Structure formats: C-alpha cells, structure tokens
PDB file of C-alpha atoms and ligand atoms in Angstrom:
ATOM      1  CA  UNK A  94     109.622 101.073  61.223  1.00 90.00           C
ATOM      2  CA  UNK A  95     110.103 104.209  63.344  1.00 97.00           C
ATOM      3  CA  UNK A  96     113.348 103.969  65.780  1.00 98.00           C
ATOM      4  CA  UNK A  97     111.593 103.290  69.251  1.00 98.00           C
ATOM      5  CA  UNK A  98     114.529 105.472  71.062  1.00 98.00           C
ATOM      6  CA  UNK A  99     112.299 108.468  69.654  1.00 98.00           C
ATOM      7  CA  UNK A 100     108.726 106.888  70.567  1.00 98.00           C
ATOM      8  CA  UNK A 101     106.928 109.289  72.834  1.00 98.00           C
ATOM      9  CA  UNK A 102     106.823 106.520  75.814  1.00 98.00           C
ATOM     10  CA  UNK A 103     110.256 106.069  75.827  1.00 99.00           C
ATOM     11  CA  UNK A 104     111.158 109.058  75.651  1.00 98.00           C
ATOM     12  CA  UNK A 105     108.548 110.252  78.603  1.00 98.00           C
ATOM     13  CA  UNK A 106     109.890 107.381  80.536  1.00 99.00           C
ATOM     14  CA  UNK A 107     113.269 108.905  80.340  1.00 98.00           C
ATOM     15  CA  UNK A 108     111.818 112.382  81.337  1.00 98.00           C
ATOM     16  CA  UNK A 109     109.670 111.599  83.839  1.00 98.00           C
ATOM     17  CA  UNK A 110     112.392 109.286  85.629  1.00 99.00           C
ATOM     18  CA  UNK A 111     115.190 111.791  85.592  1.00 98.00           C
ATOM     19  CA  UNK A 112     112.927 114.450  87.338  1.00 98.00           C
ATOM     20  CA  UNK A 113     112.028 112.259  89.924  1.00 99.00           C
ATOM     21  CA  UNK A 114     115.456 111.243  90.421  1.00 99.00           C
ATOM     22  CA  UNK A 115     116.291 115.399  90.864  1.00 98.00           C
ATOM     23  CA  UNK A 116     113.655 115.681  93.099  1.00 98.00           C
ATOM     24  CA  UNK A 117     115.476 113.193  95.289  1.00 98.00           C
ATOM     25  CA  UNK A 118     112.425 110.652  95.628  1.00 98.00           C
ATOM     26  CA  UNK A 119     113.939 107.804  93.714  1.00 98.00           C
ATOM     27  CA  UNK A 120     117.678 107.378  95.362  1.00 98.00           C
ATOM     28  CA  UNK A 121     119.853 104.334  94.020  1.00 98.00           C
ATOM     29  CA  UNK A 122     117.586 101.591  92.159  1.00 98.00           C
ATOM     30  CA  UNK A 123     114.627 103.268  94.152  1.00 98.00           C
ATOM     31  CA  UNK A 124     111.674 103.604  92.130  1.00 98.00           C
ATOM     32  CA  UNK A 125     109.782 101.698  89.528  1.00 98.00           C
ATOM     33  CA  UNK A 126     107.095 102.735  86.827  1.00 98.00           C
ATOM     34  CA  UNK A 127     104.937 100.636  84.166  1.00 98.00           C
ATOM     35  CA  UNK A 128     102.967 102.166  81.614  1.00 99.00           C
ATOM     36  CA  UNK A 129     100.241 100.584  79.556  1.00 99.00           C
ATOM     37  CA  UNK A 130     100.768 100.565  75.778  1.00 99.00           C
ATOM     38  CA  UNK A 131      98.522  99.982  72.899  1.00 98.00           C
ATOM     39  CA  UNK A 132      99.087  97.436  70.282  1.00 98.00           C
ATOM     40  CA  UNK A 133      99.334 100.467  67.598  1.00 98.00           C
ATOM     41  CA  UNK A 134     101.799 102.089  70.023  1.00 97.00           C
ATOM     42  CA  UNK A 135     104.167  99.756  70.590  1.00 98.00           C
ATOM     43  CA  UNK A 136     103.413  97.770  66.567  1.00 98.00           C
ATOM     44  CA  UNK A 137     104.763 101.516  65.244  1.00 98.00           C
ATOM     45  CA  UNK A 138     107.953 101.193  66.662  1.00 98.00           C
ATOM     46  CA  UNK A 139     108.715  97.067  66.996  1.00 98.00           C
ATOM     47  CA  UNK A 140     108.101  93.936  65.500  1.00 98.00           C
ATOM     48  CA  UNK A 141     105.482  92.490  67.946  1.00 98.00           C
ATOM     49  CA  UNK A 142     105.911  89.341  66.409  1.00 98.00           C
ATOM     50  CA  UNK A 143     109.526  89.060  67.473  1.00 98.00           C
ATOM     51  CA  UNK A 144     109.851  88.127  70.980  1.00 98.00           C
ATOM     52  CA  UNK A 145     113.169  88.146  71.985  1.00 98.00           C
ATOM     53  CA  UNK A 146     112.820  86.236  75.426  1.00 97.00           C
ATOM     54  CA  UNK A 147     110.181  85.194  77.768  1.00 98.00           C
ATOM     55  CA  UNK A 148     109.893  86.045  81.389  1.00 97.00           C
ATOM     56  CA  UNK A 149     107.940  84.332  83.683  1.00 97.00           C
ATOM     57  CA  UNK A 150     105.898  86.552  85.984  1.00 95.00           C
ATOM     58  CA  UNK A 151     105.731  84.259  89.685  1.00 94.00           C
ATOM     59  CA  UNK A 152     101.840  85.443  89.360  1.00 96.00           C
ATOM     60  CA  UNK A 153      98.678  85.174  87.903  1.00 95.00           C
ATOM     61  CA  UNK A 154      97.843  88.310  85.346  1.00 97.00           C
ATOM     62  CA  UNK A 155      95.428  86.393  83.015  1.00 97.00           C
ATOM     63  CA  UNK A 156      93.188  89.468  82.862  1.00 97.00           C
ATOM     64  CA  UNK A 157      96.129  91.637  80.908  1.00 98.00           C
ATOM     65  CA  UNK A 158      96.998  88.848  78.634  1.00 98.00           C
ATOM     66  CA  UNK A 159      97.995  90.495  75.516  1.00 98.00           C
ATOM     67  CA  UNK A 160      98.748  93.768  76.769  1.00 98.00           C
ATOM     68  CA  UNK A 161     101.967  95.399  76.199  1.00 99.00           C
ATOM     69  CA  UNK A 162     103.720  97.913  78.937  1.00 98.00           C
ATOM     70  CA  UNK A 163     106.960  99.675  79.175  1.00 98.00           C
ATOM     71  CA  UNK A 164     108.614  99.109  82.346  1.00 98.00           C
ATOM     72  CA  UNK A 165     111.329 100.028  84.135  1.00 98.00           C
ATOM     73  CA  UNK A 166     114.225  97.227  85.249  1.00 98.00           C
ATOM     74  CA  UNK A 167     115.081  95.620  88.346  1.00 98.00           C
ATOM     75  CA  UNK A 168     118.237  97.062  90.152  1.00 98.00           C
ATOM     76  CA  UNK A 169     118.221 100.199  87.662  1.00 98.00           C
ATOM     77  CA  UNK A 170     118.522 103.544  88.816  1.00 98.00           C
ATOM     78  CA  UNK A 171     116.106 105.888  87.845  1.00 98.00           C
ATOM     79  CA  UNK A 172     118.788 108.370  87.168  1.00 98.00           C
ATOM     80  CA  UNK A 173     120.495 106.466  84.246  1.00 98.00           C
ATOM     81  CA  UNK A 174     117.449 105.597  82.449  1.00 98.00           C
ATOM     82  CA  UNK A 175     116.914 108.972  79.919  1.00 98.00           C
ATOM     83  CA  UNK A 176     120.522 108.082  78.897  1.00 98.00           C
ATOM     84  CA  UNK A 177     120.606 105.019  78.185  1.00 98.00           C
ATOM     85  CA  UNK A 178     116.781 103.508  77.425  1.00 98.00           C
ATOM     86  CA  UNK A 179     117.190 100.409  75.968  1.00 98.00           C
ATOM     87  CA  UNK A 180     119.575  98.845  79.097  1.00 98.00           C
ATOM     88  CA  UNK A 181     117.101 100.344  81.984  1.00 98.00           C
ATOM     89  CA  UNK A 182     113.539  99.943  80.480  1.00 98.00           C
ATOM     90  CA  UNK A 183     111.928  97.269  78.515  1.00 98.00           C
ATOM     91  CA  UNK A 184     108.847  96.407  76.439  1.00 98.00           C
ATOM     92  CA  UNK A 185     106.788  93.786  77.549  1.00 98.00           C
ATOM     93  CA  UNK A 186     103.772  91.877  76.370  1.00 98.00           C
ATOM     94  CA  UNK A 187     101.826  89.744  78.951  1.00 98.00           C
ATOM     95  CA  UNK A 188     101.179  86.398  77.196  1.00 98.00           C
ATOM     96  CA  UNK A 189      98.021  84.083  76.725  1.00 98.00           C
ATOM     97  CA  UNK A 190      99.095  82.315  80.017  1.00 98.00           C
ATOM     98  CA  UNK A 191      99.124  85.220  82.062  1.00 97.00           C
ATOM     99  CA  UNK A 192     102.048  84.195  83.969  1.00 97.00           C
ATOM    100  CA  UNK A 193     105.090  84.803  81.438  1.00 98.00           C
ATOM    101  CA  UNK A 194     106.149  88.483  79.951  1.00 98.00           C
ATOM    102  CA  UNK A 195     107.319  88.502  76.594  1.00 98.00           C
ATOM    103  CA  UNK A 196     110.005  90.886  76.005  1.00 98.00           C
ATOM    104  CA  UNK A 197     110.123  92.669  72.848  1.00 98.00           C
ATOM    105  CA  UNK A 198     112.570  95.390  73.243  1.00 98.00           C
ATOM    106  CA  UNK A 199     115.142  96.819  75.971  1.00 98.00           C
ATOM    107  CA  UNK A 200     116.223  94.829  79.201  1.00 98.00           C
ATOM    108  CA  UNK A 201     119.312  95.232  77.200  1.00 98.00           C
ATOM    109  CA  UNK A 202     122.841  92.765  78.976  1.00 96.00           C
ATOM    110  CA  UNK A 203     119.870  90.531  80.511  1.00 96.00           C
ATOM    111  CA  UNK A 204     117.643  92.681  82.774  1.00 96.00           C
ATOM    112  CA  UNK A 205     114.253  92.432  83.768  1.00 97.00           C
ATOM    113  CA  UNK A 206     111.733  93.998  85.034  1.00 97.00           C
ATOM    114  CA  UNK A 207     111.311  95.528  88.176  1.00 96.00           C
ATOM    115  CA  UNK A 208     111.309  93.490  91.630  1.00 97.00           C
ATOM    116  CA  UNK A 209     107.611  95.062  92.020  1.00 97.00           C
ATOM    117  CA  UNK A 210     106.323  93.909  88.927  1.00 97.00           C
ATOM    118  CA  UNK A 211     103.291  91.941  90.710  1.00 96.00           C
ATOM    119  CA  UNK A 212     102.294  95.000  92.589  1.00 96.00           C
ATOM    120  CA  UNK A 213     102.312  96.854  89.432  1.00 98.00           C
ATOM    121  CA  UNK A 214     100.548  94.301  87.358  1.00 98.00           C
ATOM    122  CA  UNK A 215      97.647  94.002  89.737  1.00 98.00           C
ATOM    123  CA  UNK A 216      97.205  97.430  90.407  1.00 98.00           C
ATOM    124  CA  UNK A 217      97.219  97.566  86.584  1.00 98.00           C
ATOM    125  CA  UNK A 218      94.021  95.244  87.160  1.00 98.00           C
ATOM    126  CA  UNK A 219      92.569  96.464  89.710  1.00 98.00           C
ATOM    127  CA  UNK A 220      93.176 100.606  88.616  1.00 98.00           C
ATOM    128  CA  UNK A 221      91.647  99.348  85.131  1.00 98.00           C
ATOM    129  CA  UNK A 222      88.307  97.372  86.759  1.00 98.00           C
ATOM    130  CA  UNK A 223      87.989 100.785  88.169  1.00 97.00           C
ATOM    131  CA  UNK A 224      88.840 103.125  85.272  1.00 97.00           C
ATOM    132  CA  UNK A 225      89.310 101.764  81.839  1.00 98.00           C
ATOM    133  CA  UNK A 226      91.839 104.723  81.101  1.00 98.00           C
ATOM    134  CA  UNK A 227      94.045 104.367  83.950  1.00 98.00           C
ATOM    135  CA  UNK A 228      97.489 103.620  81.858  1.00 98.00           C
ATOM    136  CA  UNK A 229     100.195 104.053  84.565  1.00 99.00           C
ATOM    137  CA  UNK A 230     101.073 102.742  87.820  1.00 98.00           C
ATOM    138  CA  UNK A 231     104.308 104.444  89.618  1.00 98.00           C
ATOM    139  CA  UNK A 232     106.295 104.031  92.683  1.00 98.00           C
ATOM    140  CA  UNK A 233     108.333 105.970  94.234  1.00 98.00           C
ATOM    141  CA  UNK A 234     110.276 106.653  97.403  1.00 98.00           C
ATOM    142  CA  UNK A 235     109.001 111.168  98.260  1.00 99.00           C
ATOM    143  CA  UNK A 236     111.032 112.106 101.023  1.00 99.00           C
ATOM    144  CA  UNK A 237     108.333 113.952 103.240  1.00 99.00           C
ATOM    145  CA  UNK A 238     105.307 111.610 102.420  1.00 99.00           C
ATOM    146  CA  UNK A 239     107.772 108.871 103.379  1.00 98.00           C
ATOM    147  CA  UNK A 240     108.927 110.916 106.900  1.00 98.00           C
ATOM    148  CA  UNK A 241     105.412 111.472 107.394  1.00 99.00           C
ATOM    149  CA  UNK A 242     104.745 107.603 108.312  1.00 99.00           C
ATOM    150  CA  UNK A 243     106.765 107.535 111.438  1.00 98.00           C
ATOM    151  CA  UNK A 244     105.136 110.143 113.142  1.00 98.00           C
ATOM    152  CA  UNK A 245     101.801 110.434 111.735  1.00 98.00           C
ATOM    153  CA  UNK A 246      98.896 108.059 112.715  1.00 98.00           C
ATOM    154  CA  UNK A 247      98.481 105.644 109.715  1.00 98.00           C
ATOM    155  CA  UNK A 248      95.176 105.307 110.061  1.00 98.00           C
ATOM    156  CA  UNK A 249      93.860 106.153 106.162  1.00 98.00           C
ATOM    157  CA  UNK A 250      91.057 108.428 107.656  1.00 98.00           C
ATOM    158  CA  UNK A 251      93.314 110.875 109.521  1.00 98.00           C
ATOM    159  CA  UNK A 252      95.749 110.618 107.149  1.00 98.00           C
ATOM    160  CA  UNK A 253      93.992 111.431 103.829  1.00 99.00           C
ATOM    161  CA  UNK A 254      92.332 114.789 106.400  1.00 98.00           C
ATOM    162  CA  UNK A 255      95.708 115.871 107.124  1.00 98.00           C
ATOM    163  CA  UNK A 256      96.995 115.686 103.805  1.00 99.00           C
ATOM    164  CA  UNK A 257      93.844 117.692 102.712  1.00 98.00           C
ATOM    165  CA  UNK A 258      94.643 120.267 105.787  1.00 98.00           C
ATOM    166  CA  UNK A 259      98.264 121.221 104.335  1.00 98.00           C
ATOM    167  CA  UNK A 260      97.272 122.255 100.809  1.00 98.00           C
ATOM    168  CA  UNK A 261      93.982 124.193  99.240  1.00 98.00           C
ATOM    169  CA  UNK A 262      93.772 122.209  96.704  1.00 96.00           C
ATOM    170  CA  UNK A 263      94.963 118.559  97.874  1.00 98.00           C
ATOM    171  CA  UNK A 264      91.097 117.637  98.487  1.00 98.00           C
ATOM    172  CA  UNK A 265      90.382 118.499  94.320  1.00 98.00           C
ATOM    173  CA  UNK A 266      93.750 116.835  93.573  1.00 98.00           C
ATOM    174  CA  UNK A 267      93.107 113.373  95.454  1.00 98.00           C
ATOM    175  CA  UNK A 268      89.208 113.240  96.257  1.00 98.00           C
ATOM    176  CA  UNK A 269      89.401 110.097  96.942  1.00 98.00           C
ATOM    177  CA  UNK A 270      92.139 110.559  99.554  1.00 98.00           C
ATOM    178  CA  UNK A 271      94.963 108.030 100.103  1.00 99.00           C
ATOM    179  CA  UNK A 272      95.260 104.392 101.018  1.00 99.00           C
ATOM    180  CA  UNK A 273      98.208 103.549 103.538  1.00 99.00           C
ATOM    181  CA  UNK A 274      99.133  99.992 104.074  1.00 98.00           C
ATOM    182  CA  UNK A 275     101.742  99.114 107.096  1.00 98.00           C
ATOM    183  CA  UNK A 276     104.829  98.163 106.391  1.00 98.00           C
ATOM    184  CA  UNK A 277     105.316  94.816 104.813  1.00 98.00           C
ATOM    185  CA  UNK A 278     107.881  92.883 102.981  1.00 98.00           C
ATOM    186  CA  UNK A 279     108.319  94.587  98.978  1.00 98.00           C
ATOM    187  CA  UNK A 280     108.441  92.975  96.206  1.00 96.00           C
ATOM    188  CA  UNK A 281     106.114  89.888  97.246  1.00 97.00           C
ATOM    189  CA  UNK A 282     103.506  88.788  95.560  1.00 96.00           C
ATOM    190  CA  UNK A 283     101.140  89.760  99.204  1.00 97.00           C
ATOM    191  CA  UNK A 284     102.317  93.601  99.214  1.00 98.00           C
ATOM    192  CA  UNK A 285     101.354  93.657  95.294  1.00 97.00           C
ATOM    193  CA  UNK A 286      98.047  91.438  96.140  1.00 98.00           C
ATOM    194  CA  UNK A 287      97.334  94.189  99.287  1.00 98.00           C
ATOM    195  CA  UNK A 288      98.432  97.366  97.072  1.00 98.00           C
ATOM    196  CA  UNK A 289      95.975  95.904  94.460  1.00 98.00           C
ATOM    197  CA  UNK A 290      93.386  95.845  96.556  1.00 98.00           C
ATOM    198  CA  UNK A 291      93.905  99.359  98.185  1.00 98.00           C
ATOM    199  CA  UNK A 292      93.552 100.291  94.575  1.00 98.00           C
ATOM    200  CA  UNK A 293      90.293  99.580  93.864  1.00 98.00           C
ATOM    201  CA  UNK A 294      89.551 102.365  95.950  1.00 98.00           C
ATOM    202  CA  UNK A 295      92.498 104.654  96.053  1.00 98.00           C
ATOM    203  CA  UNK A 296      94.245 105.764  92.861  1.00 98.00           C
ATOM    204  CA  UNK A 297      97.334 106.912  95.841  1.00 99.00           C
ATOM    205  CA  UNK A 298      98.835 103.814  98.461  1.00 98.00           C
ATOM    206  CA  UNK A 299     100.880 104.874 100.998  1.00 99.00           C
ATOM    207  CA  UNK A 300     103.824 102.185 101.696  1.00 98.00           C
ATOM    208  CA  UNK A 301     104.499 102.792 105.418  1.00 99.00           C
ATOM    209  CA  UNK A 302     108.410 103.666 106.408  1.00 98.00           C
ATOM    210  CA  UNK A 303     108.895 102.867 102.369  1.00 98.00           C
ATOM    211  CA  UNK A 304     107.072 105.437  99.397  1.00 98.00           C
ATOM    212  CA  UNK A 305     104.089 105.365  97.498  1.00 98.00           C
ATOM    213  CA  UNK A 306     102.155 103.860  94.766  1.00 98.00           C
ATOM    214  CA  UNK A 307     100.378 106.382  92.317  1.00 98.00           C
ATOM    215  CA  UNK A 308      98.265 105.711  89.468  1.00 99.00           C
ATOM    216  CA  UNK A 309      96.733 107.425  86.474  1.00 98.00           C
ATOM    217  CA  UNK A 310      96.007 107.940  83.028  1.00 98.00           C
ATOM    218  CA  UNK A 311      99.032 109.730  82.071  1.00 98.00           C
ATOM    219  CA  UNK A 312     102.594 109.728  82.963  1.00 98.00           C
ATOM    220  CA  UNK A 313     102.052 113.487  83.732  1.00 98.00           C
ATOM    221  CA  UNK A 314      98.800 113.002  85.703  1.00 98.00           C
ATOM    222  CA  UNK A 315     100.204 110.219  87.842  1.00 99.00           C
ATOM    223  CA  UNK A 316     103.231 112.201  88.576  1.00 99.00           C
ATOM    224  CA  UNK A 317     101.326 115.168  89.144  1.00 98.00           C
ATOM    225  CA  UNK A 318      99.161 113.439  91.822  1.00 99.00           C
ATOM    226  CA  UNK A 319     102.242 111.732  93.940  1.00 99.00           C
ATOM    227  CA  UNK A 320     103.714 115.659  93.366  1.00 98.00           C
ATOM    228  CA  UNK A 321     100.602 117.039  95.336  1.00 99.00           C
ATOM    229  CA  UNK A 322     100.471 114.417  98.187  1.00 99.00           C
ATOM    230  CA  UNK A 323     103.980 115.008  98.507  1.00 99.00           C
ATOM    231  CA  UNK A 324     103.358 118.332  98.805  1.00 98.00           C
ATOM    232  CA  UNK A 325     101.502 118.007 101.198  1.00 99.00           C
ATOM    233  CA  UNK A 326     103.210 115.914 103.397  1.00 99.00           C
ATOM    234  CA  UNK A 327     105.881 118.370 103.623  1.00 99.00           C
ATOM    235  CA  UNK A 328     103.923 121.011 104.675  1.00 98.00           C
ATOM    236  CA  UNK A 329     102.906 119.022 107.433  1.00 98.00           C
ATOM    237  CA  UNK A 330     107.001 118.290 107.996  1.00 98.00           C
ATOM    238  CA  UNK A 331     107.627 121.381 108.311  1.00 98.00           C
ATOM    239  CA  UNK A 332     105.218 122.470 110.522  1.00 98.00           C
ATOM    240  CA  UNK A 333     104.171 119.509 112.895  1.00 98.00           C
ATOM    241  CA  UNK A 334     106.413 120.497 115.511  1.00 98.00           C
ATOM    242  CA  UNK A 335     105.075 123.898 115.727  1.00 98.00           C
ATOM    243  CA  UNK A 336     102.070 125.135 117.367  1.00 98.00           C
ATOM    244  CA  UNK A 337      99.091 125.009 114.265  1.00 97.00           C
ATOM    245  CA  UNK A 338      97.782 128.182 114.421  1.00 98.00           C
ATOM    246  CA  UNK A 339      95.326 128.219 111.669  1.00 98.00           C
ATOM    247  CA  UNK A 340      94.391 125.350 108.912  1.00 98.00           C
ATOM    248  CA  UNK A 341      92.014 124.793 106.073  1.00 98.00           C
ATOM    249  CA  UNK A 342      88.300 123.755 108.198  1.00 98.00           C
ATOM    250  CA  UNK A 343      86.117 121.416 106.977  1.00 98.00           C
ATOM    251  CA  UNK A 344      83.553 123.645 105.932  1.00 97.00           C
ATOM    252  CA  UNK A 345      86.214 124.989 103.567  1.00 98.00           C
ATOM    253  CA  UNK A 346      87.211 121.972 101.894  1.00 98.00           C
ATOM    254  CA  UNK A 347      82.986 121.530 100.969  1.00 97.00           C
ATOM    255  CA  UNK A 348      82.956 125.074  99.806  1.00 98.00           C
ATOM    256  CA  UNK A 349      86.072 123.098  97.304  1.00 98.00           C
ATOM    257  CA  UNK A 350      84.493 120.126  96.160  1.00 98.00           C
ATOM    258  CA  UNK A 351      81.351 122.222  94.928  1.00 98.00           C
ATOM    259  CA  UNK A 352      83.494 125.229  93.280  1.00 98.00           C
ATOM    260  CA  UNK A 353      85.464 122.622  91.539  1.00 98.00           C
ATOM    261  CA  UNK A 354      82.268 120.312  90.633  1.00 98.00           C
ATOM    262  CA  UNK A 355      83.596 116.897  92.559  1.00 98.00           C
ATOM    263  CA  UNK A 356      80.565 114.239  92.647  1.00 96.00           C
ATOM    264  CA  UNK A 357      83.013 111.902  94.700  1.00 97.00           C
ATOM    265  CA  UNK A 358      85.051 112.506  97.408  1.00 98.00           C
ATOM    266  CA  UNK A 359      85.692 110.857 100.946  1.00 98.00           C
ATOM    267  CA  UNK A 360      83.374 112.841 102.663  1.00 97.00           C
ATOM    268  CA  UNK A 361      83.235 109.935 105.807  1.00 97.00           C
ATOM    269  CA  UNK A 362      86.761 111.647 106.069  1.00 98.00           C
ATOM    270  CA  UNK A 363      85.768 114.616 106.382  1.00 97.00           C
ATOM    271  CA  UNK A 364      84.908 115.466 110.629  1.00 94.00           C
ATOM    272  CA  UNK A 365      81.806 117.191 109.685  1.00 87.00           C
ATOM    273  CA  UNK A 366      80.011 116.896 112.874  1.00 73.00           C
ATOM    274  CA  UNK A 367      81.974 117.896 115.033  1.00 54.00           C
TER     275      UNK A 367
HETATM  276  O1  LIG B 692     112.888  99.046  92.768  1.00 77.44           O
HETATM  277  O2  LIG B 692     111.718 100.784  95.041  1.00 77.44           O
HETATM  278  O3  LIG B 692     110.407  98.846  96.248  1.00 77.44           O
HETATM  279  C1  LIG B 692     113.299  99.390  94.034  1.00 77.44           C
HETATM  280  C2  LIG B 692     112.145  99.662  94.901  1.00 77.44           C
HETATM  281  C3  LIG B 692     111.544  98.510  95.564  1.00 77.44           C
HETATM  282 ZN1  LIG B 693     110.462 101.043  96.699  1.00 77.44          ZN
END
C-alpha cells in the first residue's frame, strides 16, 4: 500500500489550502473544501475496509452512499493543513444509511469534518445531478467578493452583470453567472439545503456579508473560478467610488460568448434591450 501522505489529493489539498490561506481569503478556521474520490483512489492508498470511526452526518445524503471524499476539519485552519495532513483533513466514506461518515484516515486527536459539511454534501448532490464530473465543492471567505455584498445590490441579475462588467473574460469564466443567497445562519442544515439548491443552477453561490461556495471538476478549476469572480469583485472595489468612465457593453460580452463557442450563458442577464 502506497503512503497516502504522498497521494495526489492529499497532497493538492495541502497546496491548494495554503495558497488560499496567502491570498488572505481563508483567515483563522475560515474555509472548508471536500473533494470527491474514487474507490480506486482512495483503495490505492488505505484499507477501505478499515473504518476507524463513524460519524454521523445530522442529514440525509442517501444519494452519495458509498462515496468517499477528502475533507477538510472543523475548527482547522487552512494554513496548517499542507503541514500537517493527517490532523486537519480526513477521508471519509458516506455509508449505506446516508446519514453516518465513515472515517478511514486523518481527523487525527478526534476531529471531524467541517461545520459545513451538509452544505457541501448537498451541493455534492445537487453539482453532480447537474454534471456527473463535478468532484469538488469549496468555500471560502475572498476579501473583495465578500466587501462587495454590503454595497452592491444582491440581486443575482445585477450582480452576475457587474461581475461580467469588471473583467473581459469573467462572462467565458462563469457563463452561468453567480447565485447570491442573503445572509443566513452557517453551518445549518437550511443554508446547506438553500446553497444546494442555488447549485443546481450556479456552479458559484455568493454567501452575503460571509464568502462563497465554488464548485468544479478539479481542485484547480474550482479554485480557478472563485479566483476570477474574485477578481472581479475587486475591480469593482476599487473603482465603485469613482466616476465609471468606460466598461465592457453588452454587445461586447455577445461578441465573447461566440469567439469563445459558449452554447449557455445567462443571457436574461444580459440588458440587451436597452
Ligand atoms: O469553517 O468558513 O463557514 C469555517 C467557515 C464556516
Ligand atoms: Zn465560512
């Protein structure tokens, strides 16, 4: 059996945690990520036989019974995780009841997983229903996307257009725009039932005066996405106090989709007749 400190998803997690830590998004235990592995995966590295406590979930995931994800630990700062893997992540396996999470590795001095675990989980669901190879679902705390929901309208419309406005190629990155929910209470099972459902449609949900979820195939791709919006929003940080001088028009953002070949996009948010 390989060691599983060298697997490629552990050792991604580690990566992919400590950048967003340096890129100040994830402050304290801010932050959470799960990643969905295959049996193969995870069977090169562990016995998935040996499960070395069970977890009950608080929800209902019957639809990923017997699928395994890495996930990052409640309380656990993104920061320490490349350093020390096996204390701040852990391997999980839902189970045939759908409401307990077998651990098979990390969670190491009696962790678990993260407080957000139901959002996750049905995101997981409802990313999957929508896209059989969506692997990853990430949260995170961006500092401009996040400043961006107390002065900008959160209506999902005129907040996906702006986003689009600040960046050439935010409308190619995220054609499908973002979903913003209002501020709610985290780590209940109605923000991860709401978030869910925002998913079916939006691969990006804004979490108003808190961060975002992201999802996506890859680590890489999911990060990549959040990186864009984020992007964005800072541009429009940085220059929403200012009189706008010029932006990105409509007719521009078409002239996009078709150079880049996008079928679907939000084009109801686009303010074409105007
Ligand atoms: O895990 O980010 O939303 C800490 C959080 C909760
Ligand atoms: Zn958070």
């Amino acid at each position: 059996m390989k060691d599983i400190l060298s697997a490629p998803f552990v050792v991604e997690m580690g990566k992919t945690t400590a950048n967003m830590y340096r890129l100040g998004w994830d402050e304290r235990n801010g932050g959470n990520i799960s990643y969905l592995l295959h049996e193969e995966e995870v069977a090169a590295y562990l016995d998935i036989h040996k499960v070395l406590r069970e977890i009950p979930t608080g929800f209902n995931a019957l639809p990923l019974a017997g699928r395994y994800f890495i996930v990052t630990g409640t309380g656990k700062y993104f920061k320490n995780v490349e350093g020390d893997p096996a204390t701040n992540l852990g391997v999980i396996r839902i189970k045939e009841d759908g409401a307990t999470a077998q651990l098979l590795w990390g969670f190491q001095g009696g962790g678990k997983f993260t407080s957000e675990f139901p959002a996750h989980m049905m995101s997981h669901m409802a990313r999957l229903a929508a896209d059989p190879e969506n692997r990853v679902v990430m949260h995170t705390h961006p500092t401009h996307l996040l400043a961006m929901t107390y002065v900008h309208d959160l209506d999902e419309s005129k907040m996906t257009h702006t986003l689009w406005e600040m960046c050439t190629e935010c409308i190619v990155v995220f054609p499908d725009g973002v979903g913003v929910l209002p501020w709610m209470l985290c780590g209940t099972n109605a923000i991860g039932e709401a978030t869910a459902e925002k998913m079916k449609d939006f691969r990006v949900v804004v979490w108003a005066q808190h961060g975002v979820y992201g999802a996506g195939k890859t680590l890489d791709e999911t990060f990549g996405l959040i990186e864009t919006v984020e992007k964005a929003a800072q541009i429009y940080m940085l220059t929403a106090h200012l009189p706008r001088l010029n932006t990105i028009k409509d007719e521009d953002m078409l002239k996009l989709v078709e150079l880049f070949g996008i079928k679907k996009y939000r084009r109801d948010f686009l303010h074409l007749d105007q």
